[in-house]
CSV table of C-alpha atoms in Angstrom, one decimal:
chain,number,residue,atom,x,y,z
A,1,UNK,CA,116.6,108.0,91.0
A,2,UNK,CA,116.1,107.4,94.7
A,3,UNK,CA,119.0,106.1,96.6
A,4,UNK,CA,118.3,102.5,97.9
A,5,UNK,CA,116.9,102.2,101.4
A,6,UNK,CA,119.2,100.7,104.0
A,7,UNK,CA,117.2,98.2,106.0
A,8,UNK,CA,119.1,96.3,108.7
A,9,UNK,CA,118.4,94.7,112.1
A,10,UNK,CA,120.6,95.5,115.1
A,11,UNK,CA,121.1,92.9,117.8
A,12,UNK,CA,122.3,95.1,120.7
A,13,UNK,CA,120.9,95.1,124.2
A,14,UNK,CA,117.5,96.7,124.1
A,15,UNK,CA,118.0,97.3,120.4
A,16,UNK,CA,116.0,96.7,117.3
A,17,UNK,CA,114.9,96.9,113.7
A,18,UNK,CA,116.1,98.9,110.6
A,19,UNK,CA,113.8,100.6,108.2
A,20,UNK,CA,113.0,103.4,105.8
A,21,UNK,CA,110.3,106.3,104.6
A,22,UNK,CA,107.5,112.4,105.3
A,23,UNK,CA,105.4,116.9,106.5
A,24,UNK,CA,105.5,120.7,106.7
A,25,UNK,CA,105.4,123.6,109.1
A,26,UNK,CA,104.1,127.1,108.8
A,27,UNK,CA,106.0,129.2,106.4
A,28,UNK,CA,105.7,132.6,104.8
A,29,UNK,CA,105.0,131.1,101.4
A,30,UNK,CA,103.8,127.9,99.8
A,31,UNK,CA,106.3,125.1,99.2
A,32,UNK,CA,105.9,122.6,96.4
A,33,UNK,CA,106.6,118.9,97.0
A,34,UNK,CA,109.2,118.3,94.2
A,35,UNK,CA,109.6,115.1,92.3
A,36,UNK,CA,112.5,112.8,93.2
A,37,UNK,CA,114.2,114.0,90.0
A,38,UNK,CA,113.9,117.6,91.0
A,39,UNK,CA,115.2,116.8,94.5
A,40,UNK,CA,118.2,114.8,93.2
A,41,UNK,CA,120.8,117.2,94.7
A,42,UNK,CA,119.1,117.6,98.0
A,43,UNK,CA,117.9,114.0,98.5
A,44,UNK,CA,121.4,112.8,99.0
A,45,UNK,CA,121.3,114.6,102.4
A,46,UNK,CA,117.6,114.1,103.2
A,47,UNK,CA,115.1,111.6,104.4
A,48,UNK,CA,111.4,111.8,104.7
A,49,UNK,CA,109.0,110.1,107.2
A,50,UNK,CA,105.3,109.8,107.2
A,51,UNK,CA,103.3,108.8,110.3
A,52,UNK,CA,99.6,107.6,110.3
A,53,UNK,CA,97.2,107.1,113.2
A,54,UNK,CA,95.1,104.2,114.2
A,55,UNK,CA,94.5,101.4,111.7
A,56,UNK,CA,91.4,99.6,113.0
A,57,UNK,CA,89.2,96.8,111.7
A,58,UNK,CA,85.7,96.7,113.0
A,59,UNK,CA,83.4,93.9,112.0
A,60,UNK,CA,81.8,95.8,109.1
A,61,UNK,CA,85.2,96.5,107.6
A,62,UNK,CA,86.2,92.9,107.7
A,63,UNK,CA,83.0,91.8,106.1
A,64,UNK,CA,83.4,94.5,103.4
A,65,UNK,CA,86.9,93.3,102.5
A,66,UNK,CA,85.7,89.7,101.8
A,67,UNK,CA,85.4,89.0,98.1
A,68,UNK,CA,82.4,86.6,97.6
A,69,UNK,CA,83.7,85.5,94.2
A,70,UNK,CA,87.3,84.8,95.0
A,71,UNK,CA,86.7,83.8,98.7
A,72,UNK,CA,89.6,86.0,99.8
A,73,UNK,CA,90.0,89.3,101.7
A,74,UNK,CA,91.1,92.3,99.6
A,75,UNK,CA,91.9,95.7,101.1
A,76,UNK,CA,93.6,97.2,98.1
A,77,UNK,CA,90.8,99.7,97.3
A,78,UNK,CA,90.8,101.0,100.9
A,79,UNK,CA,94.4,102.3,100.7
A,80,UNK,CA,94.6,103.2,97.0
A,81,UNK,CA,93.8,106.9,97.3
A,82,UNK,CA,96.6,107.6,99.8
A,83,UNK,CA,99.1,105.2,98.2
A,84,UNK,CA,100.8,108.0,96.0
A,85,UNK,CA,101.6,110.0,99.2
A,86,UNK,CA,102.6,106.9,101.3
A,87,UNK,CA,104.9,105.7,98.5
A,88,UNK,CA,106.5,109.1,97.9
A,89,UNK,CA,108.4,109.2,101.2
A,90,UNK,CA,111.3,107.1,102.4
A,91,UNK,CA,109.6,105.8,105.6
A,92,UNK,CA,105.8,105.4,106.0
A,93,UNK,CA,104.8,104.2,109.5
A,94,UNK,CA,101.3,103.4,110.9
A,95,UNK,CA,99.8,102.2,114.2
A,96,UNK,CA,98.4,98.7,113.9
A,97,UNK,CA,95.6,98.8,116.5
A,98,UNK,CA,94.6,95.2,116.1
A,99,UNK,CA,96.0,91.7,116.1
A,100,UNK,CA,96.7,89.4,113.2
A,101,UNK,CA,95.7,86.4,115.3
A,102,UNK,CA,94.1,84.4,112.6
A,103,UNK,CA,90.5,83.1,112.4
A,104,UNK,CA,87.9,83.6,113.7
A,105,UNK,CA,88.3,87.2,112.6
A,106,UNK,CA,86.5,89.8,114.7
A,107,UNK,CA,86.2,93.5,115.4
A,108,UNK,CA,85.5,95.3,118.6
A,109,UNK,CA,86.1,94.6,121.5
A,110,UNK,CA,88.8,92.0,120.7
A,111,UNK,CA,90.3,92.6,117.3
A,112,UNK,CA,91.7,90.0,114.9
A,113,UNK,CA,92.0,91.0,111.3
A,114,UNK,CA,92.9,89.1,108.1
A,115,UNK,CA,96.6,89.0,107.2
A,116,UNK,CA,95.6,90.5,103.9
A,117,UNK,CA,95.2,93.9,105.6
A,118,UNK,CA,99.0,94.1,106.4
A,119,UNK,CA,99.8,93.0,102.9
A,120,UNK,CA,97.6,95.7,101.3
A,121,UNK,CA,99.1,98.3,103.5
A,122,UNK,CA,102.6,97.2,102.5
A,123,UNK,CA,101.6,97.3,98.8
A,124,UNK,CA,100.3,100.9,99.2
A,125,UNK,CA,103.6,102.1,100.6
A,126,UNK,CA,102.9,101.7,104.4
A,127,UNK,CA,105.8,99.5,105.0
A,128,UNK,CA,106.6,100.0,108.8
A,129,UNK,CA,104.3,99.4,111.7
A,130,UNK,CA,104.1,100.0,115.4
A,131,UNK,CA,102.1,97.6,117.4
A,132,UNK,CA,101.9,98.7,121.1
A,133,UNK,CA,98.4,99.8,121.9
A,134,UNK,CA,95.5,99.0,124.2
A,135,UNK,CA,94.4,96.1,121.9
A,136,UNK,CA,97.7,94.4,121.7
A,137,UNK,CA,96.6,91.6,124.1
A,138,UNK,CA,93.1,91.1,122.6
A,139,UNK,CA,93.9,87.5,121.6
A,140,UNK,CA,96.4,86.7,124.3
A,141,UNK,CA,99.9,85.3,123.9
A,142,UNK,CA,99.2,83.6,120.6
A,143,UNK,CA,97.7,86.8,119.2
A,144,UNK,CA,100.9,88.8,120.1
A,145,UNK,CA,103.2,86.1,118.7
A,146,UNK,CA,101.3,85.5,115.5
A,147,UNK,CA,101.0,89.2,114.8
A,148,UNK,CA,104.8,89.7,114.8
A,149,UNK,CA,105.3,86.5,112.9
A,150,UNK,CA,103.0,87.6,110.1
A,151,UNK,CA,104.7,91.0,109.9
A,152,UNK,CA,108.2,89.4,109.9
A,153,UNK,CA,107.0,87.0,107.1
A,154,UNK,CA,106.0,89.9,105.0
A,155,UNK,CA,109.2,91.8,105.7
A,156,UNK,CA,107.5,94.6,107.5
A,157,UNK,CA,109.8,96.1,110.2
A,158,UNK,CA,108.0,96.6,113.5
A,159,UNK,CA,108.3,97.6,117.1
A,160,UNK,CA,106.1,97.8,120.2
A,161,UNK,CA,105.2,94.2,120.9
A,162,UNK,CA,107.5,91.2,121.1
A,163,UNK,CA,107.5,87.4,121.3
A,164,UNK,CA,109.9,87.4,124.2
A,165,UNK,CA,112.9,89.3,125.6
A,166,UNK,CA,115.2,88.1,122.8
A,167,UNK,CA,112.8,89.4,120.3
A,168,UNK,CA,112.6,92.8,122.1
A,169,UNK,CA,116.4,93.1,122.1
A,170,UNK,CA,116.4,92.6,118.3
A,171,UNK,CA,113.4,94.7,117.4
A,172,UNK,CA,112.8,97.3,120.2
A,173,UNK,CA,114.6,100.1,118.3
A,174,UNK,CA,113.1,100.5,114.8
A,175,UNK,CA,116.2,101.8,113.0
A,176,UNK,CA,115.7,103.9,109.9
A,177,UNK,CA,118.7,104.9,107.9
A,178,UNK,CA,119.2,106.5,104.5
A,179,UNK,CA,121.6,109.0,103.0
A,180,UNK,CA,123.8,109.0,106.1
A,181,UNK,CA,120.9,110.0,108.3
A,182,UNK,CA,119.9,107.7,111.1
A,183,UNK,CA,116.6,107.7,113.0
A,184,UNK,CA,115.6,105.6,116.0
A,185,UNK,CA,111.9,104.9,116.6
A,186,UNK,CA,110.5,103.6,119.9
A,187,UNK,CA,106.8,102.7,120.7
A,188,UNK,CA,104.8,102.5,123.9
A,189,UNK,CA,101.2,102.3,125.1
A,190,UNK,CA,99.5,103.5,128.2
A,191,UNK,CA,97.9,100.0,128.8
A,192,UNK,CA,96.2,96.9,127.3
A,193,UNK,CA,92.6,97.4,128.4
A,194,UNK,CA,93.3,95.7,131.7
A,195,UNK,CA,94.4,92.4,130.1
A,196,UNK,CA,97.6,91.2,131.6
A,197,UNK,CA,100.5,90.8,129.2
A,198,UNK,CA,101.1,87.0,129.0
A,199,UNK,CA,104.6,85.7,129.6
A,200,UNK,CA,107.0,85.5,127.8
A,201,UNK,CA,105.5,88.1,125.4
A,202,UNK,CA,106.2,91.8,126.0
A,203,UNK,CA,104.2,94.9,125.2
A,204,UNK,CA,106.0,98.2,125.7
A,205,UNK,CA,104.2,100.2,128.3
A,206,UNK,CA,104.7,103.9,129.0
A,207,UNK,CA,107.1,103.8,132.0
A,208,UNK,CA,109.5,106.6,132.6
A,209,UNK,CA,112.4,104.3,133.7
A,210,UNK,CA,111.9,102.0,130.7
A,211,UNK,CA,111.8,105.0,128.3
A,212,UNK,CA,115.0,106.4,129.9
A,213,UNK,CA,116.9,103.2,129.4
A,214,UNK,CA,115.6,102.7,125.9
A,215,UNK,CA,116.7,106.2,124.9
A,216,UNK,CA,120.1,105.5,126.4
A,217,UNK,CA,120.4,102.3,124.4
A,218,UNK,CA,119.4,104.2,121.2
A,219,UNK,CA,121.9,107.0,121.9
A,220,UNK,CA,124.7,104.4,122.0
A,221,UNK,CA,124.0,103.9,118.3
A,222,UNK,CA,124.5,107.6,117.6
A,223,UNK,CA,121.2,108.3,115.8
A,224,UNK,CA,120.6,111.8,114.3
A,225,UNK,CA,117.1,111.9,115.7
A,226,UNK,CA,115.0,109.8,118.2
A,227,UNK,CA,111.2,109.5,117.7
A,228,UNK,CA,108.8,108.1,120.2
A,229,UNK,CA,105.4,106.9,119.0
A,230,UNK,CA,102.9,106.8,121.9
A,231,UNK,CA,99.4,105.4,122.4
A,232,UNK,CA,97.8,107.5,125.1
A,233,UNK,CA,95.1,110.0,126.0
A,234,UNK,CA,91.3,110.2,126.6
A,235,UNK,CA,89.2,108.8,123.8
A,236,UNK,CA,87.2,111.3,121.7
A,237,UNK,CA,88.7,114.3,123.5
A,238,UNK,CA,90.2,117.1,121.2
A,239,UNK,CA,92.8,118.3,123.7
A,240,UNK,CA,95.6,116.3,125.5
A,241,UNK,CA,95.2,115.5,129.2
A,242,UNK,CA,97.8,115.9,131.9
A,243,UNK,CA,99.1,112.3,131.5
A,244,UNK,CA,99.9,113.0,127.8
A,245,UNK,CA,101.6,116.3,128.6
A,246,UNK,CA,103.7,114.7,131.4
A,247,UNK,CA,104.9,111.8,129.3
A,248,UNK,CA,105.7,114.1,126.3
A,249,UNK,CA,107.9,116.2,128.6
A,250,UNK,CA,109.5,113.0,130.0
A,251,UNK,CA,110.3,111.7,126.5
A,252,UNK,CA,111.8,115.0,125.4
A,253,UNK,CA,113.7,115.5,128.6
A,254,UNK,CA,115.3,112.1,128.3
A,255,UNK,CA,116.5,112.8,124.8
A,256,UNK,CA,113.7,112.2,122.3
A,257,UNK,CA,113.4,114.8,119.5
A,258,UNK,CA,109.8,114.1,118.4
A,259,UNK,CA,106.8,112.5,120.0
A,260,UNK,CA,103.9,111.3,117.9
A,261,UNK,CA,100.7,110.0,119.5
A,262,UNK,CA,97.5,108.1,118.8
A,263,UNK,CA,94.6,106.5,120.6
A,264,UNK,CA,91.9,109.2,121.2
A,265,UNK,CA,90.4,108.4,117.8
A,266,UNK,CA,90.1,112.1,117.1
A,267,UNK,CA,92.7,114.7,116.2
A,268,UNK,CA,94.5,116.6,118.9
A,269,UNK,CA,97.0,119.6,118.6
A,270,UNK,CA,100.4,119.5,117.0
A,271,UNK,CA,103.3,121.6,118.3
A,272,UNK,CA,106.7,122.5,116.9
A,273,UNK,CA,108.9,124.6,119.1
A,274,UNK,CA,112.4,125.4,120.1
A,275,UNK,CA,113.1,124.5,123.8
A,276,UNK,CA,115.5,127.0,125.3
A,277,UNK,CA,116.1,124.7,128.2
A,278,UNK,CA,116.9,121.6,126.1
A,279,UNK,CA,118.5,123.9,123.4
A,280,UNK,CA,116.9,122.0,120.6
A,281,UNK,CA,113.8,121.9,118.5
A,282,UNK,CA,111.1,119.5,119.3
A,283,UNK,CA,107.7,118.3,117.9
A,284,UNK,CA,104.8,116.8,119.8
A,285,UNK,CA,101.8,115.5,117.9
A,286,UNK,CA,99.2,114.5,120.6
A,287,UNK,CA,96.9,112.5,118.3
A,288,UNK,CA,96.7,111.7,114.6
A,289,UNK,CA,93.2,110.4,115.0
A,290,UNK,CA,91.7,107.4,113.0
A,291,UNK,CA,93.6,106.4,109.9
A,292,UNK,CA,90.9,103.9,109.1
A,293,UNK,CA,87.9,102.6,111.1
A,294,UNK,CA,84.2,102.1,111.0
A,295,UNK,CA,83.6,105.0,113.4
A,296,UNK,CA,81.4,107.4,111.4
A,297,UNK,CA,80.5,110.1,114.0
A,298,UNK,CA,81.7,113.6,113.7
A,299,UNK,CA,85.4,114.1,114.4
A,300,UNK,CA,86.0,110.3,114.4
A,301,UNK,CA,85.7,109.7,110.7
A,302,UNK,CA,89.2,110.9,109.7
A,303,UNK,CA,92.7,111.7,110.9
A,304,UNK,CA,96.0,113.1,109.7
A,305,UNK,CA,99.2,111.9,108.3
A,306,UNK,CA,102.2,113.7,109.7
A,307,UNK,CA,105.3,114.2,107.6
A,308,UNK,CA,108.9,115.0,108.6
A,309,UNK,CA,111.8,115.9,106.3
A,310,UNK,CA,115.2,115.8,107.8
A,311,UNK,CA,118.3,117.3,106.2
A,312,UNK,CA,122.0,116.8,107.0
A,313,UNK,CA,124.5,119.5,106.2
A,314,UNK,CA,128.0,119.6,107.5
A,315,UNK,CA,127.3,116.7,109.9
A,316,UNK,CA,124.3,118.5,111.5
A,317,UNK,CA,120.9,117.0,111.0
A,318,UNK,CA,118.0,119.5,111.2
A,319,UNK,CA,114.3,119.5,110.5
A,320,UNK,CA,113.9,120.9,107.0
A,321,UNK,CA,110.1,120.8,107.1
A,322,UNK,CA,107.1,119.2,108.7
A,323,UNK,CA,103.3,119.2,108.3
A,324,UNK,CA,100.1,117.2,108.0
A,325,UNK,CA,97.8,115.8,105.4
A,326,UNK,CA,94.2,115.5,106.5
A,327,UNK,CA,92.6,112.2,105.6
A,328,UNK,CA,88.9,111.1,105.7
A,329,UNK,CA,87.3,107.7,105.4
A,330,UNK,CA,84.5,107.2,103.0
A,331,UNK,CA,82.0,104.4,103.6
A,332,UNK,CA,79.6,103.6,100.8
A,333,UNK,CA,77.5,100.8,99.5
A,334,UNK,CA,78.5,99.2,96.2
A,335,UNK,CA,76.3,96.5,94.8
A,336,UNK,CA,74.7,95.9,98.1
A,337,UNK,CA,78.0,95.7,100.0
A,338,UNK,CA,80.0,98.3,102.0
A,339,UNK,CA,83.2,99.7,100.7
A,340,UNK,CA,85.8,101.8,102.5
A,341,UNK,CA,88.5,104.1,101.2
A,342,UNK,CA,90.9,106.6,102.8
A,343,UNK,CA,91.0,110.0,100.9
A,344,UNK,CA,93.4,112.8,101.2
A,345,UNK,CA,91.0,115.7,102.1
A,346,UNK,CA,92.6,118.5,100.2
A,347,UNK,CA,92.8,116.5,97.0
A,348,UNK,CA,89.1,115.3,97.1
A,349,UNK,CA,87.4,118.1,98.9
A,350,UNK,CA,85.5,119.2,95.8
A,351,UNK,CA,85.5,115.9,93.9
A,352,UNK,CA,81.8,115.3,93.2
A,353,UNK,CA,82.6,112.5,90.8
A,354,UNK,CA,84.4,110.3,93.3
A,355,UNK,CA,82.3,111.2,96.3
A,356,UNK,CA,78.6,111.6,96.5
A,357,UNK,CA,76.9,114.7,97.8
A,358,UNK,CA,76.5,113.4,101.4
A,359,UNK,CA,80.1,112.1,101.5
A,360,UNK,CA,81.5,115.5,100.3
A,361,UNK,CA,79.5,117.2,103.0
A,362,UNK,CA,80.9,115.0,105.7
A,363,UNK,CA,84.5,115.3,104.4
A,364,UNK,CA,84.2,119.1,104.3
A,365,UNK,CA,82.8,119.2,107.9
A,366,UNK,CA,85.8,117.1,109.0
A,367,UNK,CA,88.1,119.5,107.2
A,368,UNK,CA,86.5,122.6,108.8
A,369,UNK,CA,86.5,121.0,112.3
A,370,UNK,CA,90.2,120.0,111.9
A,371,UNK,CA,91.2,123.5,110.7
A,372,UNK,CA,89.4,125.1,113.6
A,373,UNK,CA,91.1,122.8,116.1
A,374,UNK,CA,94.6,123.4,114.7
A,375,UNK,CA,94.2,127.1,114.3
A,376,UNK,CA,93.2,127.5,117.9
A,377,UNK,CA,95.6,125.0,119.6
A,378,UNK,CA,98.5,124.0,117.3
A,379,UNK,CA,101.7,125.9,116.9
A,380,UNK,CA,104.1,126.2,113.9
A,381,UNK,CA,102.8,123.3,112.0
A,382,UNK,CA,101.5,123.7,108.4
A,383,UNK,CA,99.3,121.7,106.1
A,384,UNK,CA,100.1,120.0,102.8
A,385,UNK,CA,97.4,121.1,100.3
A,386,UNK,CA,96.8,119.8,96.8
A,387,UNK,CA,97.2,122.1,93.7
A,388,UNK,CA,94.8,120.6,91.2
A,389,UNK,CA,96.2,122.5,88.3
A,390,UNK,CA,99.8,121.6,88.9
A,391,UNK,CA,98.9,118.2,90.3
A,392,UNK,CA,101.3,118.8,93.2
A,393,UNK,CA,101.2,119.0,97.0
A,394,UNK,CA,102.1,122.4,98.5
A,395,UNK,CA,103.2,123.1,102.0
A,396,UNK,CA,101.2,126.0,103.6
């Protein structure tokens, strides 16, 4: 039986929220994801975290979620295929690249999605959100405030955007703790599409001095690991730019252990390495791509979920494993209306019952493109693949 999650809020200067919920790197053999019962002995000293990329809501997605019969929005079918993975980890965290600003709902260029989206994500196991991105200010001050109020009302811990300075002090550090392992998560964006951040609200922007001070504040709480989630990079480019590389180095140099990015709407390389200068292991994921959107072009119709498993032995917390699950978004017409669903690629890559012929072809193209990118440019990061016979995920 899983140990209960410890969720608490810390009210310390520049300090934040408490939360809980995992990924694998290249190894010489496959590793099976064991059930909680099989991991009973190890789980007492482990925690797992799973990170998703951009959650977007273009106009067609909003219209597709509306149920003409019940007159309500329903996103449950969108997240159902990935729910078993999201629910299997201790902490599942996504980037909410939109506002929950209320009606009128709208997609690009100024996003406001129904509250039902956040509720459906929570029900599928995605229970933690970061909110700092270039669309944070799409609906101005009220949009920022209402977004965090909705998340708070649902009990969804969050960081990245704040109602005011007092709210930032309470929520800036997303604090994840279980089994004696403590992780601090911080979140920043490169900008807000040129829209000024309205006072007194705050959007965390990538700024070396701010990051330095936030990491100092986090370290005063003695976390085992510090993770920074960034929104950065050139859209639709498969490789990171100089800005991303520079800020990744800044984050690691100031004390972050792992840096996980989004925004380009396509996948970018992942790197796990031991830094001889810093004398510690680090991970940089430059872009997880689109978790869900209406973008259907090649490279943009999918993304990855990145899992980390941390283990504490004799007071030392280390990375036990890390890796990615490829995901792909299916858009199809059902009874004259669009329907969206996020599928784990490895599990559905040959499923001609769930997916039609054209969808399978697109999913397989996304899979092949992603593998080519990672084989050429990623280092020491493996993939979780699904064993259909054993009904288990394996780390390869």
